[in-house]
Amino acid sequence: MEADLARYYGIDLGDLWRGGLTPRRLAVLVRHLPADSATVIAAGGEGWMLSHYLQADLVHATTGQPHPADPRVRRAQEEKLARLAEAQRRAEKRRAELESRRHR
């Protein structure tokens, strides 16, 4: 966060303790850091800006294949795997219930 504050705003985090930066202002600045900042990425952000998504869309439009680094592709794959795993858990639970009924 300290490096991002210096890079994007020219602010020294030490100003918080010296009185030149209020906690409220710090919170506002951090909340509005760009998507490709180290702080946002460390907090779980993807690090992609609008221009990255537009370039990935151009690759997809011209090649017919999604850009391999596009976080939307990874997210869709993860969601699909999660749905498949959930369906498998439900099927296994149902099988176990049927099996227990047979043994009664």
Short mmCIF file of C-alpha atoms in Angstrom, two decimals:
data_model
loop_
_atom_site.label_atom_id
_atom_site.label_comp_id
_atom_site.label_asym_id
_atom_site.label_seq_id
_atom_site.Cartn_x
_atom_site.Cartn_y
_atom_site.Cartn_z
CA MET A 1 0.00 0.00 0.00
CA GLU A 2 2.83 2.38 0.82
CA ALA A 3 4.36 1.96 -2.64
CA ASP A 4 0.97 2.43 -4.31
CA LEU A 5 0.30 5.63 -2.38
CA ALA A 6 3.65 7.00 -3.49
CA ARG A 7 3.23 5.81 -7.09
CA TYR A 8 -0.33 6.93 -7.75
CA TYR A 9 -0.77 9.91 -5.42
CA GLY A 10 2.73 11.04 -4.48
CA ILE A 11 1.82 10.59 -0.82
CA ASP A 12 4.08 9.32 1.94
CA LEU A 13 2.26 6.90 4.26
CA GLY A 14 4.35 8.33 7.10
CA ASP A 15 2.21 11.47 6.80
CA LEU A 16 -0.51 9.50 8.58
CA TRP A 17 1.55 9.59 11.78
CA ARG A 18 2.91 13.07 11.16
CA GLY A 19 -0.57 14.55 10.84
CA GLY A 20 -0.48 15.35 7.12
CA LEU A 21 -2.85 12.53 6.18
CA THR A 22 -6.08 11.66 7.96
CA PRO A 23 -7.31 8.06 8.30
CA ARG A 24 -10.43 9.03 6.35
CA ARG A 25 -8.41 10.40 3.43
CA LEU A 26 -6.17 7.33 3.48
CA ALA A 27 -9.24 5.10 3.31
CA VAL A 28 -10.64 7.07 0.36
CA LEU A 29 -7.35 6.93 -1.53
CA VAL A 30 -6.90 3.20 -0.94
CA ARG A 31 -10.52 2.49 -1.88
CA HIS A 32 -9.97 4.18 -5.23
CA LEU A 33 -6.62 2.69 -6.18
CA PRO A 34 -6.58 1.43 -9.78
CA ALA A 35 -7.30 -2.22 -10.50
CA ASP A 36 -3.68 -2.87 -11.48
CA SER A 37 -2.23 -1.55 -8.20
CA ALA A 38 -0.30 -3.95 -5.98
CA THR A 39 -2.72 -3.32 -3.10
CA VAL A 40 -5.80 -4.27 -5.13
CA ILE A 41 -4.07 -7.37 -6.51
CA ALA A 42 -2.93 -8.41 -3.02
CA ALA A 43 -6.54 -8.05 -1.84
CA GLY A 44 -7.68 -10.51 -4.51
CA GLY A 45 -8.15 -8.25 -7.51
CA GLU A 46 -7.35 -9.49 -10.97
CA GLY A 47 -5.07 -6.63 -11.95
CA TRP A 48 -6.87 -5.99 -15.23
CA MET A 49 -7.90 -2.52 -16.33
CA LEU A 50 -10.61 -1.74 -18.89
CA SER A 51 -7.97 -1.54 -21.62
CA HIS A 52 -6.84 -5.10 -20.82
CA TYR A 53 -10.39 -6.41 -21.18
CA LEU A 54 -10.85 -4.54 -24.46
CA GLN A 55 -7.62 -5.98 -25.85
CA ALA A 56 -8.67 -9.48 -24.78
CA ASP A 57 -12.01 -8.93 -26.50
CA LEU A 58 -10.17 -7.92 -29.68
CA VAL A 59 -8.15 -11.14 -29.53
CA HIS A 60 -11.35 -13.11 -29.07
CA ALA A 61 -13.10 -11.27 -31.91
CA THR A 62 -10.25 -11.78 -34.38
CA THR A 63 -9.23 -15.34 -33.47
CA GLY A 64 -12.44 -16.83 -32.16
CA GLN A 65 -10.52 -17.98 -29.08
CA PRO A 66 -10.61 -16.25 -25.70
CA HIS A 67 -7.38 -14.66 -24.55
CA PRO A 68 -5.70 -17.27 -22.29
CA ALA A 69 -4.97 -14.75 -19.54
CA ASP A 70 -8.51 -13.30 -19.46
CA PRO A 71 -9.73 -13.56 -15.85
CA ARG A 72 -13.31 -13.92 -17.09
CA VAL A 73 -12.35 -17.21 -18.77
CA ARG A 74 -10.69 -18.51 -15.60
CA ARG A 75 -13.65 -17.39 -13.49
CA ALA A 76 -16.12 -19.12 -15.83
CA GLN A 77 -14.07 -22.32 -15.71
CA GLU A 78 -13.92 -22.19 -11.90
CA GLU A 79 -17.69 -21.65 -11.71
CA LYS A 80 -18.31 -24.56 -14.07
CA LEU A 81 -16.07 -26.83 -12.00
CA ALA A 82 -17.83 -25.71 -8.82
CA ARG A 83 -21.25 -26.51 -10.35
CA LEU A 84 -20.02 -29.94 -11.48
CA ALA A 85 -18.58 -30.68 -8.03
CA GLU A 86 -21.85 -29.63 -6.39
CA ALA A 87 -23.86 -31.84 -8.75
CA GLN A 88 -21.54 -34.74 -7.97
CA ARG A 89 -21.93 -34.17 -4.21
CA ARG A 90 -25.72 -34.14 -4.57
CA ALA A 91 -25.66 -37.34 -6.65
CA GLU A 92 -23.42 -39.09 -4.11
CA LYS A 93 -25.67 -37.97 -1.25
CA ARG A 94 -28.73 -39.24 -3.13
CA ARG A 95 -26.98 -42.59 -3.81
CA ALA A 96 -26.08 -42.91 -0.13
CA GLU A 97 -29.68 -42.18 0.88
CA LEU A 98 -31.00 -44.80 -1.54
CA GLU A 99 -28.42 -47.31 -0.34
CA SER A 100 -29.37 -46.74 3.30
CA ARG A 101 -33.07 -47.26 2.47
CA ARG A 102 -32.27 -50.59 0.83
CA HIS A 103 -30.53 -51.84 3.97
CA ARG A 104 -33.43 -51.07 6.26
#
